[in-house]
Structure formats: C-alpha cells, structure tokens
CSV table of C-alpha atoms in Angstrom, one decimal:
chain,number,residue,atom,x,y,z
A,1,UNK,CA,137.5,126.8,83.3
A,2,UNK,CA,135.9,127.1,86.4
A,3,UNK,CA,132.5,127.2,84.8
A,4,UNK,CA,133.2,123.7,83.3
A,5,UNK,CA,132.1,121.3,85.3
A,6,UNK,CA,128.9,123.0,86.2
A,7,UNK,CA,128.5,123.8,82.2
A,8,UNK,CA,129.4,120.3,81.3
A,9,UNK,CA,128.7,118.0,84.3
A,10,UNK,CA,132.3,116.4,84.1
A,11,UNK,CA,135.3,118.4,84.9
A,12,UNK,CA,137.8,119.4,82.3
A,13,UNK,CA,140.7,117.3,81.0
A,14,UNK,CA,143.9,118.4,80.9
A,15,UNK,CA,144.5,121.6,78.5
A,16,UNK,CA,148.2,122.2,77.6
A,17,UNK,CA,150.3,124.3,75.5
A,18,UNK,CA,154.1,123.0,75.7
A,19,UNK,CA,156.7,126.0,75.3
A,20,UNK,CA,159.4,124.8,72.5
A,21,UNK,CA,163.1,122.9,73.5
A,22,UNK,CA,166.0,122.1,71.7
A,23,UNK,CA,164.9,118.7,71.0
A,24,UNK,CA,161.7,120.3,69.3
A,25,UNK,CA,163.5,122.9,67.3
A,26,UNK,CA,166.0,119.6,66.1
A,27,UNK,CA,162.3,118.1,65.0
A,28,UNK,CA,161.6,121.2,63.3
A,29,UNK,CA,164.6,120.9,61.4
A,30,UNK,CA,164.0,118.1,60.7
A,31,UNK,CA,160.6,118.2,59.3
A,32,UNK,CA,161.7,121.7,56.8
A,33,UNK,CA,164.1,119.3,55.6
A,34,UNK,CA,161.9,116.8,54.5
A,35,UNK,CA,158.8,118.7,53.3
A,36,UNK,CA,158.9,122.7,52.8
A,37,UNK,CA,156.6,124.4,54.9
A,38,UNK,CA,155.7,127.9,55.4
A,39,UNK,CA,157.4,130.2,57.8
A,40,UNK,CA,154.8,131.0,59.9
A,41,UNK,CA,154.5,127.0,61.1
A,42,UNK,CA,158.1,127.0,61.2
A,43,UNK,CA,157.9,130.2,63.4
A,44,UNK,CA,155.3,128.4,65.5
A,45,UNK,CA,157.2,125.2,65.7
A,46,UNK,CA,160.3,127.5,67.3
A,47,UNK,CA,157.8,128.9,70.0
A,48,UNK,CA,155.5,126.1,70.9
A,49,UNK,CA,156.1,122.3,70.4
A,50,UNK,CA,152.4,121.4,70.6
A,51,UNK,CA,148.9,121.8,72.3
A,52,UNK,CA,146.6,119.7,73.6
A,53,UNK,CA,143.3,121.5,73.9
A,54,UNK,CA,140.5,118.5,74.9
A,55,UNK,CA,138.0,120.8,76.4
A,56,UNK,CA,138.0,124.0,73.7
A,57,UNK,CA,134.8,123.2,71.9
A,58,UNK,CA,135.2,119.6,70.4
A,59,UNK,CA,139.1,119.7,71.1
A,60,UNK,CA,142.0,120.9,69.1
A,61,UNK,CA,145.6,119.5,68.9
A,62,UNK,CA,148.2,121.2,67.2
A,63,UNK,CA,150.5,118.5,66.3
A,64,UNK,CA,154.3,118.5,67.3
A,65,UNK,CA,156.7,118.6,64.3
A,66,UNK,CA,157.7,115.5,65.0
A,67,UNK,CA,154.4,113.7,64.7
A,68,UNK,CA,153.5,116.4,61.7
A,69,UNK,CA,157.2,114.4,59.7
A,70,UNK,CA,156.2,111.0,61.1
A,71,UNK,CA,152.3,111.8,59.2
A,72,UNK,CA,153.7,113.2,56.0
A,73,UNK,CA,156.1,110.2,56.1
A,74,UNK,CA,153.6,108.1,56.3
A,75,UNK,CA,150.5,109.2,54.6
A,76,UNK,CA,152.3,112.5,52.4
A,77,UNK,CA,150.8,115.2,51.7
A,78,UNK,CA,146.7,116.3,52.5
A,79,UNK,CA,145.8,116.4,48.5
A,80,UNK,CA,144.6,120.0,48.1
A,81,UNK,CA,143.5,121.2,44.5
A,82,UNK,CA,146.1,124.3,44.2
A,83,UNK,CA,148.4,123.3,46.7
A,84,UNK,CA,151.3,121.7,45.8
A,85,UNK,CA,152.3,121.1,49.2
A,86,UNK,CA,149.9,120.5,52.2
A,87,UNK,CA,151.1,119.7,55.4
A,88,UNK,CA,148.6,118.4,58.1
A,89,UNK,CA,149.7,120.4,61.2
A,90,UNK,CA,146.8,120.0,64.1
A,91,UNK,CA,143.7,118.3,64.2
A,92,UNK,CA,140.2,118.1,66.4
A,93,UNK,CA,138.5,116.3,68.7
A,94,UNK,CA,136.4,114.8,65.4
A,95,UNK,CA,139.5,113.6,63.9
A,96,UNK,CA,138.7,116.6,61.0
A,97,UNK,CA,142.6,117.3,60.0
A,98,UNK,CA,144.0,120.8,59.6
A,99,UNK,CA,146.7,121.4,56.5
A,100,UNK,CA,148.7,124.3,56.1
A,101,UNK,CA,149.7,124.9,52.3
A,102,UNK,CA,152.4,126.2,51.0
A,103,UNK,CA,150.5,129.6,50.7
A,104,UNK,CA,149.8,129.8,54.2
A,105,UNK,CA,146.1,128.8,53.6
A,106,UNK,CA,144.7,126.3,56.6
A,107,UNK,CA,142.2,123.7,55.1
A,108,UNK,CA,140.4,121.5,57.1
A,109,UNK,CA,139.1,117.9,55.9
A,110,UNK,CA,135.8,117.5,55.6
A,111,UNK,CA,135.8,114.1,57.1
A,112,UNK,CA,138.1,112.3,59.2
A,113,UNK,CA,140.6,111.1,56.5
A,114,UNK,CA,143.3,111.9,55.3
A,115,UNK,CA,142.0,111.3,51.9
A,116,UNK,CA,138.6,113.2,51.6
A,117,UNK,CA,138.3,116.7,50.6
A,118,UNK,CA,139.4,119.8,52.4
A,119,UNK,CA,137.6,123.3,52.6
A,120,UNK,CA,139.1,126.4,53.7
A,121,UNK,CA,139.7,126.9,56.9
A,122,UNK,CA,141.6,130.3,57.0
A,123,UNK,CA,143.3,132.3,54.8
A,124,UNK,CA,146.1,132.5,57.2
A,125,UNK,CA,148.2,130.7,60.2
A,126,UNK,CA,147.8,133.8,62.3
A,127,UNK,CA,144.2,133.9,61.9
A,128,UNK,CA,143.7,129.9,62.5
A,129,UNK,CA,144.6,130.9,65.7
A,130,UNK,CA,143.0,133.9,66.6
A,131,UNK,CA,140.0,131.8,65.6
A,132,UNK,CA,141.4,129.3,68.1
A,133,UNK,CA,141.9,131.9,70.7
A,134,UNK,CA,138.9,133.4,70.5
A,135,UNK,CA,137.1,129.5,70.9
A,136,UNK,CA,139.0,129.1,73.9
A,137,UNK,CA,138.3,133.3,75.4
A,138,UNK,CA,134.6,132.1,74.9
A,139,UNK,CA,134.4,129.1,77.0
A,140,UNK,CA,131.8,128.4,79.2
C-alpha cells in the first residue's frame, strides 16, 4: 500500500479482513440452515466473517453470512443453468455478484443484477481466492 497514493493520487480506503466470532459462526448456522451451501464457504464463514477490500483492483467484498441469508432471503438464489443452488457470497466494486454453487463453482454476473447471466469464475472456492490473493500481492 505504500505505493498507492503516488500510483493513484488519492490514498487508500480502508482494507479489512474481520477474523470470525461467535455471533458470526451463529450466522453461519443460520444461513446452512436456510439454504445448503458448500463446505468450503462454510469453512470460510468459521474463519473470516467478511472483507472489505475497496482498493484491490476495482474492490472486492466477501459478504458476511448474515448479509449472504438476508440476500437469498430476499432475492433467492443467483439462477445458474446446472446449479440447483447458487448462493451469492461476495461481490465487487462494479456491483458484478459472485455465487458459489452447490458444486463449489464461483460464477460471477455479468452485469450488476441479480438477474442477468453468470459466467465462470473459478472452478473452486480455494482458487477464487488465490486469484484474490494474488490481485491484492500485485498491487501497485
């Protein structure tokens, strides 16, 4: 980061991973009792609670399990040919939406809606973010 501002010519926001609590792993819970999701976000859910990641590229946001139940309440699931469950799990700074299926694929929407088409993104959680990690090793 120290390269930002000079790179950018404003300084960075606020970049935050937030370390898991009780109160999150109750929202996990939670959420793999109203939808099933795949391990490896459940695994995540148990380790992180969310990120906030304004200044990697265009920004990334991996969504708390809370917010990920309170969007699947409200909207359901990302409709994803071959998926018969899609949870939207993150997003970035273009409002594109990320969805993990119940196969572990990560699809991301081609537009900022719910309600467009997704692509793939990954063929895997793990490798969503080692793509993600990699984004933010190669920052400016």
């Amino acid at each position: 980061m120290q390269s930002f501002l000079p790179t950018h010519g404003f300084p960075p926001d606020q970049n935050a991973v937030t370390l898991a609590t009780d109160d999150s792993h109750q929202a996990t819970d939670a959420l793999v009792e109203l939808t099933p999701i795949p391990s490896d976000l459940t695994t995540l859910y148990w380790v992180i609670s969310e990120a906030s990641l304004p200044d990697v590229d265009g920004g990334y946001f991996i969504h708390s399990s809370a917010t990920a139940a309170e969007h699947f309440r409200e909207y359901g699931p990302a409709h994803i040919d071959g998926e018969s469950i899609a949870l939207v799990f993150a997003s970035d700074g273009g409002g594109h939406l990320f969805a993990i299926g119940d196969n572990g694929q990560v699809w991301k929407s081609t537009t900022a809606s719910w309600f467009d088409d997704f692509e793939l993104a990954t063929s895997t959680l793990q490798e969503f973010l080692e793509q993600l990690g990699r984004r933010i090793a190669n920052q400016p």
